[in-house]
Short mmCIF file of N, CA and C in Angstrom, two decimals:
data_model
loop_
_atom_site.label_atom_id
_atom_site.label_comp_id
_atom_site.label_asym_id
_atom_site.label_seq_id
_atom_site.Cartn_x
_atom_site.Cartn_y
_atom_site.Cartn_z
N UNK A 1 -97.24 -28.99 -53.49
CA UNK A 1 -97.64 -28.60 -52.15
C UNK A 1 -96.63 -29.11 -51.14
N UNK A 2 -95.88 -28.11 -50.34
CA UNK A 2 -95.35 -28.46 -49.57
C UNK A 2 -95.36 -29.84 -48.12
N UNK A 3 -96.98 -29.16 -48.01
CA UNK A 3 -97.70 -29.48 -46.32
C UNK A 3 -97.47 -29.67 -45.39
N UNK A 4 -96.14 -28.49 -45.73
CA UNK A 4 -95.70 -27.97 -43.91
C UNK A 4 -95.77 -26.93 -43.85
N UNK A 5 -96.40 -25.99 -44.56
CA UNK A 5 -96.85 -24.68 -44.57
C UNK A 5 -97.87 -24.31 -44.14
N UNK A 6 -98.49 -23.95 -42.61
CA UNK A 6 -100.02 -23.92 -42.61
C UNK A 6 -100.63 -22.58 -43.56
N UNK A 7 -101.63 -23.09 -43.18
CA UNK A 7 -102.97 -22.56 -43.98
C UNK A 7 -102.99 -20.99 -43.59
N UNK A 8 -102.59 -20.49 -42.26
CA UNK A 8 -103.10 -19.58 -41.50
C UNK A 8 -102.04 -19.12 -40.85
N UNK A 9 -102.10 -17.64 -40.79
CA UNK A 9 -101.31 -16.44 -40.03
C UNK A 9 -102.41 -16.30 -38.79
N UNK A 10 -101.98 -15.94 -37.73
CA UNK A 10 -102.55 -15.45 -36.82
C UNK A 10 -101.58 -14.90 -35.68
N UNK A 11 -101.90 -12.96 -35.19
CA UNK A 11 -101.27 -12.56 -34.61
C UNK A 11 -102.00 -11.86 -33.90
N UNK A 12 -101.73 -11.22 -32.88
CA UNK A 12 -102.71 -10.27 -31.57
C UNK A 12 -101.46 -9.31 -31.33
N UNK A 13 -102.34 -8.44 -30.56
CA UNK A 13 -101.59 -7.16 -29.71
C UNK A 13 -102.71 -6.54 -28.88
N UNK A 14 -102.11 -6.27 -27.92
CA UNK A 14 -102.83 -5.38 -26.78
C UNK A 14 -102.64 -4.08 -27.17
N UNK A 15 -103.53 -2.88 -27.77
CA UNK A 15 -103.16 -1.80 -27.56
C UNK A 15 -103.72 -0.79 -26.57
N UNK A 16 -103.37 -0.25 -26.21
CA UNK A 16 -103.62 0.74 -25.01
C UNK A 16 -104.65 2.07 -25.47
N UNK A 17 -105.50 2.09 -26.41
CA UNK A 17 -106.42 3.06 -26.83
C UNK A 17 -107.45 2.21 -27.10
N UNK A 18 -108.72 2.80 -26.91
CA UNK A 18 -110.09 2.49 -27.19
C UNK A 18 -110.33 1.99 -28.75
N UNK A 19 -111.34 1.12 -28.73
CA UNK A 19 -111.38 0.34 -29.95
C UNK A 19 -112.07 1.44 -30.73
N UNK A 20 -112.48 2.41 -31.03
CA UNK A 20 -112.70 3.35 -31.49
C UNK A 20 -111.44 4.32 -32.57
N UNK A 21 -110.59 4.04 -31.63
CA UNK A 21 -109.32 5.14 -32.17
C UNK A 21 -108.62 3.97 -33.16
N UNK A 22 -108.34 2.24 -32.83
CA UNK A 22 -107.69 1.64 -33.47
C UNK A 22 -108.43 1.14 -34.86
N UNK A 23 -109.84 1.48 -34.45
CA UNK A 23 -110.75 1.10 -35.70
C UNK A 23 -110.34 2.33 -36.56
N UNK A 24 -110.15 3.38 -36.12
CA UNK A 24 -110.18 4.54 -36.83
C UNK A 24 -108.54 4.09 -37.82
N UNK A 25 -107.54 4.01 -37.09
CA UNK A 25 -106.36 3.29 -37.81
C UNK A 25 -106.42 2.61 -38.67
N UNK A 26 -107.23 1.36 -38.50
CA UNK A 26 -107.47 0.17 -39.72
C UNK A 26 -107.98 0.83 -40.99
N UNK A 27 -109.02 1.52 -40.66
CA UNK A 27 -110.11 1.76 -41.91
C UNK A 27 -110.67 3.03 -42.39
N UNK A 28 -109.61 4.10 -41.89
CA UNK A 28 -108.89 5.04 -42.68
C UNK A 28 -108.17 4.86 -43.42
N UNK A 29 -108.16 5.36 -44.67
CA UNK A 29 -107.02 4.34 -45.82
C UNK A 29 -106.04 5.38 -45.76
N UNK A 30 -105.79 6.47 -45.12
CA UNK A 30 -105.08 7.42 -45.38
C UNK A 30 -103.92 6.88 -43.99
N UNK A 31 -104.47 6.70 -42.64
CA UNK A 31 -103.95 6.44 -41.72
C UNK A 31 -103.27 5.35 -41.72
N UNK A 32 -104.01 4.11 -42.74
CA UNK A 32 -103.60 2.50 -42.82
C UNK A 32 -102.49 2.53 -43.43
N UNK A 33 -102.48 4.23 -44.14
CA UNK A 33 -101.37 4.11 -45.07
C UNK A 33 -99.95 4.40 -44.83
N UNK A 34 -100.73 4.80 -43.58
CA UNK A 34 -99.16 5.74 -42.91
C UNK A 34 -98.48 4.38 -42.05
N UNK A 35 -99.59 3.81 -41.16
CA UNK A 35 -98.45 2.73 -40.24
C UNK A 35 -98.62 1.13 -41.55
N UNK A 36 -99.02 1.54 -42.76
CA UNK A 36 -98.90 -0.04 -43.39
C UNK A 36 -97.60 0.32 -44.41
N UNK A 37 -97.55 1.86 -44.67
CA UNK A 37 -96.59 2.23 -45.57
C UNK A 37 -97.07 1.79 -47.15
N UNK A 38 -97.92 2.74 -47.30
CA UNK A 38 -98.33 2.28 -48.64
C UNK A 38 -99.45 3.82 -48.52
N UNK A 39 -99.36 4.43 -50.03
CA UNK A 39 -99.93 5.64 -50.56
C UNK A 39 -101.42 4.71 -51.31
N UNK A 40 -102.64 4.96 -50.45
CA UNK A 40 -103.77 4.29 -50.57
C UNK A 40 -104.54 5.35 -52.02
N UNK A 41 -105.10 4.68 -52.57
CA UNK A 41 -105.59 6.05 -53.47
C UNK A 41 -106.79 6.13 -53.19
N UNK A 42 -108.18 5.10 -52.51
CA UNK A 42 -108.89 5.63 -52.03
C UNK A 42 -109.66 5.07 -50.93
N UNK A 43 -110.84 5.63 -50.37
CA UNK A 43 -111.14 4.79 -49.29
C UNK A 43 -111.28 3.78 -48.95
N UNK A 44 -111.71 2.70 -47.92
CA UNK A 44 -111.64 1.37 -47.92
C UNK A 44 -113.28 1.12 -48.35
N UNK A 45 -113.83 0.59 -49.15
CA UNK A 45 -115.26 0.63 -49.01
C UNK A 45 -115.64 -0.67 -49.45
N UNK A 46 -117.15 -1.93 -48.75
CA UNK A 46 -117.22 -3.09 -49.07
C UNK A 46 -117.25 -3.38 -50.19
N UNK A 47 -116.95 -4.35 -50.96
CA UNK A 47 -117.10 -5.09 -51.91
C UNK A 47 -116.03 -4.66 -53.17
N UNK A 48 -115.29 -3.19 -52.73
CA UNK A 48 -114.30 -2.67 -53.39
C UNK A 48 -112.77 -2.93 -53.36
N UNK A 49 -112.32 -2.32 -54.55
CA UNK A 49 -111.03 -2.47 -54.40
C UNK A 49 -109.92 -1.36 -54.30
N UNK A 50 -109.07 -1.55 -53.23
CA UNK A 50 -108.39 -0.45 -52.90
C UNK A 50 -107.04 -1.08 -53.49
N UNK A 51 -106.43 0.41 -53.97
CA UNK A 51 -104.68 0.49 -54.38
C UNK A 51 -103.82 1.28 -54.03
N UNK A 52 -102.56 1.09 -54.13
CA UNK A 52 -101.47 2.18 -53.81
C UNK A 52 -100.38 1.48 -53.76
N UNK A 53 -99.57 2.81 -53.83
CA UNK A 53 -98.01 2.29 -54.05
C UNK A 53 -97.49 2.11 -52.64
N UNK A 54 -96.98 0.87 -52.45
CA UNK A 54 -96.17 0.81 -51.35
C UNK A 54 -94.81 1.56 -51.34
N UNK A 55 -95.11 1.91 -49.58
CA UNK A 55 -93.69 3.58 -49.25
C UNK A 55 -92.75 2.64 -48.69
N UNK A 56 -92.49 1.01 -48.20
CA UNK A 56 -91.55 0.53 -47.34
C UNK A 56 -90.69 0.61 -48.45
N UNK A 57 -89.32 1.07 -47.77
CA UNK A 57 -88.15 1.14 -48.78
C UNK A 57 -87.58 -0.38 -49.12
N UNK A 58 -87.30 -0.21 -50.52
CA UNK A 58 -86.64 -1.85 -51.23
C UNK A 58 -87.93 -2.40 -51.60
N UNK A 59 -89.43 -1.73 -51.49
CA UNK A 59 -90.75 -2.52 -51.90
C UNK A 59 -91.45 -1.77 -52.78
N UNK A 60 -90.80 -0.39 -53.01
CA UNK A 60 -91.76 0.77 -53.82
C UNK A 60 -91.85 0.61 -55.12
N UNK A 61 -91.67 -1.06 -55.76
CA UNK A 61 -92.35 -1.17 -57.36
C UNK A 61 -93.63 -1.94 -56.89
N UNK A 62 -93.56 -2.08 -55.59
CA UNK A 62 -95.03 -3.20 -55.32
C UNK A 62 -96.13 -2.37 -55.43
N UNK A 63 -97.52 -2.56 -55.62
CA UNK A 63 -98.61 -2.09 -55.76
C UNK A 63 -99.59 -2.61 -55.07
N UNK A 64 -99.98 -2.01 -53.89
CA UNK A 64 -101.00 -2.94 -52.74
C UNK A 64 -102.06 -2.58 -53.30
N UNK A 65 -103.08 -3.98 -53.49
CA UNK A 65 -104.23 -4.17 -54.01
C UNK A 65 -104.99 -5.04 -53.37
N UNK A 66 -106.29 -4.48 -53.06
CA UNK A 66 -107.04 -5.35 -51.76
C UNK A 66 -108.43 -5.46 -51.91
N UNK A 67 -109.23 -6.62 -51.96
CA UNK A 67 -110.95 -6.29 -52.36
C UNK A 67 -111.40 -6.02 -50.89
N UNK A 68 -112.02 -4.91 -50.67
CA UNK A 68 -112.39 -5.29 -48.58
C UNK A 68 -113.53 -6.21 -49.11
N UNK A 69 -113.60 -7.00 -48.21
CA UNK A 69 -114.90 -8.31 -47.93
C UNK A 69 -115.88 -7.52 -46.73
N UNK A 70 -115.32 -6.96 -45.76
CA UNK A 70 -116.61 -6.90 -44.49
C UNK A 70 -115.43 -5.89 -43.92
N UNK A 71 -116.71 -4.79 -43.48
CA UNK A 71 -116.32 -3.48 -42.26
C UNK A 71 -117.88 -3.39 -41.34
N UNK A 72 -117.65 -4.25 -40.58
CA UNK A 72 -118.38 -4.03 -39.27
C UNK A 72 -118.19 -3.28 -38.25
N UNK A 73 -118.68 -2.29 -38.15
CA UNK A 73 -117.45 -0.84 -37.60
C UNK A 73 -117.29 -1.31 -35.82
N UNK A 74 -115.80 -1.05 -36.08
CA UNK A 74 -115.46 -1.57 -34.66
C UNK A 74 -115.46 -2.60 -34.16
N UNK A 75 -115.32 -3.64 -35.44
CA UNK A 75 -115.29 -5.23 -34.75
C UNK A 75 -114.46 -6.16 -36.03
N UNK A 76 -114.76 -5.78 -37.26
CA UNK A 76 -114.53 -6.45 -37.81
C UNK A 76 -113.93 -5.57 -39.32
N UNK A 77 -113.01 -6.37 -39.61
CA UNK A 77 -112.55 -5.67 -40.84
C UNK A 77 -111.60 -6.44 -41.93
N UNK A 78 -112.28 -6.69 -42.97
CA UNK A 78 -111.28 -7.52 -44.02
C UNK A 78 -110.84 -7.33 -45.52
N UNK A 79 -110.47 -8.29 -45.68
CA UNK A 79 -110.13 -7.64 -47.05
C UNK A 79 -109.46 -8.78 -48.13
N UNK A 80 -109.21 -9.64 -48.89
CA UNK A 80 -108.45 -10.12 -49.70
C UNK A 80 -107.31 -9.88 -50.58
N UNK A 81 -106.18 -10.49 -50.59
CA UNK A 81 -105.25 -9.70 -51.84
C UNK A 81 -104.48 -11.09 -51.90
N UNK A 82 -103.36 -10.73 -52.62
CA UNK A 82 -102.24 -11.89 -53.12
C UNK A 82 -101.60 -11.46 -52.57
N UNK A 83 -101.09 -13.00 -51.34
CA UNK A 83 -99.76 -12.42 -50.37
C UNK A 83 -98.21 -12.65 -51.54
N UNK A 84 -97.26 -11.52 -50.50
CA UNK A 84 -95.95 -11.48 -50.93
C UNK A 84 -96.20 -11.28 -52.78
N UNK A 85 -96.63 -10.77 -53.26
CA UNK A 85 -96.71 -10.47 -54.62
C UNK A 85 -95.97 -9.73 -55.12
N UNK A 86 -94.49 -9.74 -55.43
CA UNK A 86 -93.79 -8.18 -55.41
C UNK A 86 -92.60 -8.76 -56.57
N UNK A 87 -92.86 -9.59 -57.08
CA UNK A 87 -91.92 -9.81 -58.86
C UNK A 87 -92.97 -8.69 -60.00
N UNK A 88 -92.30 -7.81 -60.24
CA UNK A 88 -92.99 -7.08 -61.41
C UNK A 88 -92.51 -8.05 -62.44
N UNK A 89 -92.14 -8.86 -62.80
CA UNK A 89 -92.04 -9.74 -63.71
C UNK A 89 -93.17 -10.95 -63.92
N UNK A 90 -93.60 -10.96 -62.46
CA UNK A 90 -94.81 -11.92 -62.93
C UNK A 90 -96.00 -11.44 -62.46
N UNK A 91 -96.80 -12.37 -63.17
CA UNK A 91 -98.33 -11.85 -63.38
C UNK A 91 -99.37 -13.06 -62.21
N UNK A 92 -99.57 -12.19 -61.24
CA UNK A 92 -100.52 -13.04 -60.18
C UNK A 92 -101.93 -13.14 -60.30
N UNK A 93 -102.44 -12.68 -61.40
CA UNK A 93 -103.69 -12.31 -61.60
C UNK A 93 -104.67 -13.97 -61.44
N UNK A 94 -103.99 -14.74 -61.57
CA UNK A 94 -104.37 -16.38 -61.52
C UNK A 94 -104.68 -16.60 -60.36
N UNK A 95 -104.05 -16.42 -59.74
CA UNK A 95 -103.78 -16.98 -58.24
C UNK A 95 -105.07 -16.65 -57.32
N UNK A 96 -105.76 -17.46 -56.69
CA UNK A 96 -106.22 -17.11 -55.45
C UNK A 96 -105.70 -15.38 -54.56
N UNK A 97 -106.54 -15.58 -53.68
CA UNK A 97 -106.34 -14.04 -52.87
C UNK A 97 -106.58 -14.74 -51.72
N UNK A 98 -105.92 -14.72 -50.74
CA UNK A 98 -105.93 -14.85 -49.42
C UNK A 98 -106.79 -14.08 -48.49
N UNK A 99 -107.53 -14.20 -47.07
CA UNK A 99 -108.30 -13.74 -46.22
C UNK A 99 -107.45 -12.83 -45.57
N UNK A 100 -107.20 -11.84 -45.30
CA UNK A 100 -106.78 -10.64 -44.32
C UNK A 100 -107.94 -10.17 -43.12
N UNK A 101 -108.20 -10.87 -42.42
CA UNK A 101 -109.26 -10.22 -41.16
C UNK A 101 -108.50 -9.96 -39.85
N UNK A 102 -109.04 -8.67 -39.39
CA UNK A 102 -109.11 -8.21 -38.22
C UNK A 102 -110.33 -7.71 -37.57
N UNK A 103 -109.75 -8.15 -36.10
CA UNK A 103 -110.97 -8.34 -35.31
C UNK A 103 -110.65 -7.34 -34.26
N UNK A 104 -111.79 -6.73 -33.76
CA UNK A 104 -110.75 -5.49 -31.96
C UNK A 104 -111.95 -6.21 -31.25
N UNK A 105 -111.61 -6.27 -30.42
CA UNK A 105 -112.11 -6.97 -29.14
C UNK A 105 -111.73 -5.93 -28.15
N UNK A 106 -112.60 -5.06 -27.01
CA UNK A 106 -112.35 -4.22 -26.14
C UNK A 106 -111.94 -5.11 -24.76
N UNK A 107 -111.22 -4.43 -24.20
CA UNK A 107 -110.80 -5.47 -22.90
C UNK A 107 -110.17 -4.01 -21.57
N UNK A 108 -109.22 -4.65 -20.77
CA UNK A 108 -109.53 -3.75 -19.27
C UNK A 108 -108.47 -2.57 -20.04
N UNK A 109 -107.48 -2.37 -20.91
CA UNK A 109 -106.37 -1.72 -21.14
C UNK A 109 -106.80 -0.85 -22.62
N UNK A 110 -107.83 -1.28 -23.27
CA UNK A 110 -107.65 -1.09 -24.43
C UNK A 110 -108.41 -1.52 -25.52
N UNK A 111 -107.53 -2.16 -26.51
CA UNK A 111 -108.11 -3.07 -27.41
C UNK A 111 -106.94 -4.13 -27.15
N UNK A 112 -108.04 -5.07 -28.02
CA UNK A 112 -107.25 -6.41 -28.09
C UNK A 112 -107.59 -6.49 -29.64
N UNK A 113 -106.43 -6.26 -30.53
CA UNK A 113 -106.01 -6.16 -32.27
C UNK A 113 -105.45 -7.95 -32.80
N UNK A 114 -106.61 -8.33 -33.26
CA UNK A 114 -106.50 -9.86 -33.92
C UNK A 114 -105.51 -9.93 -35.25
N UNK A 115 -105.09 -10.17 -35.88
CA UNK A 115 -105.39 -9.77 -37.76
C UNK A 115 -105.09 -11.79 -38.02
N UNK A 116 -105.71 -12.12 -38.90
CA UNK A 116 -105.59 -13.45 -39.59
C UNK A 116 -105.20 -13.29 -40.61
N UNK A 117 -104.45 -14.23 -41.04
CA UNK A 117 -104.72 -14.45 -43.04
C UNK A 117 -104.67 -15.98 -43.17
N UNK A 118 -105.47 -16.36 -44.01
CA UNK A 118 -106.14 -17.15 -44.23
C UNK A 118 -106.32 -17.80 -45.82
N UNK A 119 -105.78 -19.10 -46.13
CA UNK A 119 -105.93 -19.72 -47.33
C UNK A 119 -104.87 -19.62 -48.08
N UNK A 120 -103.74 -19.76 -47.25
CA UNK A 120 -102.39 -19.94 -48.38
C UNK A 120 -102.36 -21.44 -48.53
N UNK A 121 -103.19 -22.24 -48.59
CA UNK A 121 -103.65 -23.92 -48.73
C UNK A 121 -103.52 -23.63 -50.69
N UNK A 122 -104.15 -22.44 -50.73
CA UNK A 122 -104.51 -22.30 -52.70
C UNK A 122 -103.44 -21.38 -53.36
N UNK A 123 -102.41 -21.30 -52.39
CA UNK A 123 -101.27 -20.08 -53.05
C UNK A 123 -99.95 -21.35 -53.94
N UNK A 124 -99.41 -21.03 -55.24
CA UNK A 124 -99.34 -21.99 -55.82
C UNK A 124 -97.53 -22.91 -55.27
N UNK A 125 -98.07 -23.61 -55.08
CA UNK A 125 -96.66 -24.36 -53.96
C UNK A 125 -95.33 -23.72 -54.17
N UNK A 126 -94.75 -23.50 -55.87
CA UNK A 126 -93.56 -22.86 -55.83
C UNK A 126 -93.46 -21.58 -54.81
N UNK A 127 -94.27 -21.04 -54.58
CA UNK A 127 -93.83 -19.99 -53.97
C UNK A 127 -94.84 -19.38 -52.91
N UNK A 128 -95.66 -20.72 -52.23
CA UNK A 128 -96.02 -20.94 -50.51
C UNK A 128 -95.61 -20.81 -49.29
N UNK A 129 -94.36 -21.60 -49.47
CA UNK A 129 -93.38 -20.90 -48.43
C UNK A 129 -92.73 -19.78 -48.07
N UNK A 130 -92.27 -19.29 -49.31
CA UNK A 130 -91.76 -17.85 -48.98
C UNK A 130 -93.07 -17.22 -48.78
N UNK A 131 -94.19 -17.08 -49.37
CA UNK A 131 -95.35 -15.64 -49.35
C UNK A 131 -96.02 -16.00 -47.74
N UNK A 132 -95.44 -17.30 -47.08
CA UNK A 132 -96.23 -17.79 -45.51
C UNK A 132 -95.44 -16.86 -45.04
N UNK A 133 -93.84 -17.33 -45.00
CA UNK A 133 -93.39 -16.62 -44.04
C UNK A 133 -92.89 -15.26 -44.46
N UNK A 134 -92.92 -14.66 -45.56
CA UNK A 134 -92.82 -13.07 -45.31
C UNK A 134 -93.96 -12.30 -44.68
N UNK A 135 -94.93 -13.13 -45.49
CA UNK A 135 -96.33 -12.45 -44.29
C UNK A 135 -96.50 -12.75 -42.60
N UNK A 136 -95.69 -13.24 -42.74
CA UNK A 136 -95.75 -14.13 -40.98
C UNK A 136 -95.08 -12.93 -40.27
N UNK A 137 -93.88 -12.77 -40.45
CA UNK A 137 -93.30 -11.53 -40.24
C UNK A 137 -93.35 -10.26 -40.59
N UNK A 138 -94.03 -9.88 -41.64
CA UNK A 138 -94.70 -9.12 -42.13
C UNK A 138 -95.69 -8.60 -40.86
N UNK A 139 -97.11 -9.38 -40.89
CA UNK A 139 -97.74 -9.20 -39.81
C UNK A 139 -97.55 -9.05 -38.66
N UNK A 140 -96.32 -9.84 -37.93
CA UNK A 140 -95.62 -9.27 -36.82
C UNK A 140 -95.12 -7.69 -36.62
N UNK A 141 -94.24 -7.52 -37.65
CA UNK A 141 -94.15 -5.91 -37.71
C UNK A 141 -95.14 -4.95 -37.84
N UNK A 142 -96.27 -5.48 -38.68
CA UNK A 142 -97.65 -4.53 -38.99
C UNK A 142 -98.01 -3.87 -37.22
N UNK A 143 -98.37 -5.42 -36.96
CA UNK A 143 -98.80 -5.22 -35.74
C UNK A 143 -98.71 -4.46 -34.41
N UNK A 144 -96.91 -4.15 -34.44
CA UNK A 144 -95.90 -2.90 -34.10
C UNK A 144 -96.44 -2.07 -34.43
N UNK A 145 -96.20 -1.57 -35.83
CA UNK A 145 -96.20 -0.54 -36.63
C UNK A 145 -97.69 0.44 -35.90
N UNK A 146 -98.83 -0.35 -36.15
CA UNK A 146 -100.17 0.15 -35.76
C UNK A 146 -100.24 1.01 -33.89
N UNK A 147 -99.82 0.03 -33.60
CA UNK A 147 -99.72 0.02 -32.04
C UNK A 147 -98.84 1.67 -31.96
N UNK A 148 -97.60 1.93 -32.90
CA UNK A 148 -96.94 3.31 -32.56
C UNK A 148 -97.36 4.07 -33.49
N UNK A 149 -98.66 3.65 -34.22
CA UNK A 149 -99.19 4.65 -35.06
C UNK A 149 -99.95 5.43 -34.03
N UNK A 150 -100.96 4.55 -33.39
CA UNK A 150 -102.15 5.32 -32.74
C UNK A 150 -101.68 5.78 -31.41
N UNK A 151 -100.43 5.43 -30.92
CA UNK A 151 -99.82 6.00 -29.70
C UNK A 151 -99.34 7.41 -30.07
N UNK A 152 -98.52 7.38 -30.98
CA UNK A 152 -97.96 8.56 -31.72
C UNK A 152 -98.95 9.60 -32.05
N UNK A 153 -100.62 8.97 -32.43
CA UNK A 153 -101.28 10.01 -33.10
C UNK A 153 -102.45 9.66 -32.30
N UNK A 154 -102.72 10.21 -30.95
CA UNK A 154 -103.98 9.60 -30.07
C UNK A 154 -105.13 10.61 -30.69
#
């Protein structure tokens, strides 16, 4: 264990459409798929698990795999997976799954777009640091990405 790696991602964005349209973004798996870049194969539904091939170029042997935990429509939305997982040589099936939640909060412009991740405390130290901060930045770009999804497609 490192223990200079926190535990927790946390990022926001203001977007300029009703929490309605950005909920519609998140938890459409077809739409999630377009600004997350990844070919979803099926809907997001609780207690399930969603897959697909990731479309970001230099990542298309990765396979996004996610259990959703909670869809509280229009407030809340999560999901678990294994961050930075992308050696087809190794097998993560051991490992803990990290918290992925997002939250929309309505405000004077829009929405206000949360996303967390949560519990890289249990991700296994060799390779904590890198899966913190690719997701760190990772999520930074997501967070872009969404924002010119639903602008692009009101």
């Amino acid at each position: 264990m490192s223990g200079s790696t926190p535990d927790r991602i946390e990022k926001q964005i203001e977007i300029a459409a009703p929490v309605s349209r950005v909920w519609r973004a998140l938890t459409d798996h077809r739409e999630f798929g377009e600004w997350f870049r990844a070919n979803l194969e099926s809907p997001f539904v609780t207690g399930q698990t969603v897959r697909g091939q990731i479309t970001y170029p230099g990542y298309e042997h990765v396979v996004f795999e996610a259990i959703v935990e909670q869809m509280t429509p229009e407030h809340t939305f999560s999901f678990r997976w294994r961050p930075y997982a992308i050696d087809p040589e190794v097998d993560y099936a051991a490992e803990p799954r990290t918290l992925v939640e997002f939250t929309l909060t309505p405000n004077e412009t829009g929405t206000l777009l949360r996303v967390t991740e949560s519990g890289f405390d249990g991700i296994p130290a060799h390779r904590r640091d890198e899966a913190f901060r690719m997701n760190d930045g990772g999520w930074a770009a997501q967070m872009n990405n969404i924002e010119r999804h639903v602008h692009s497609n009101p």
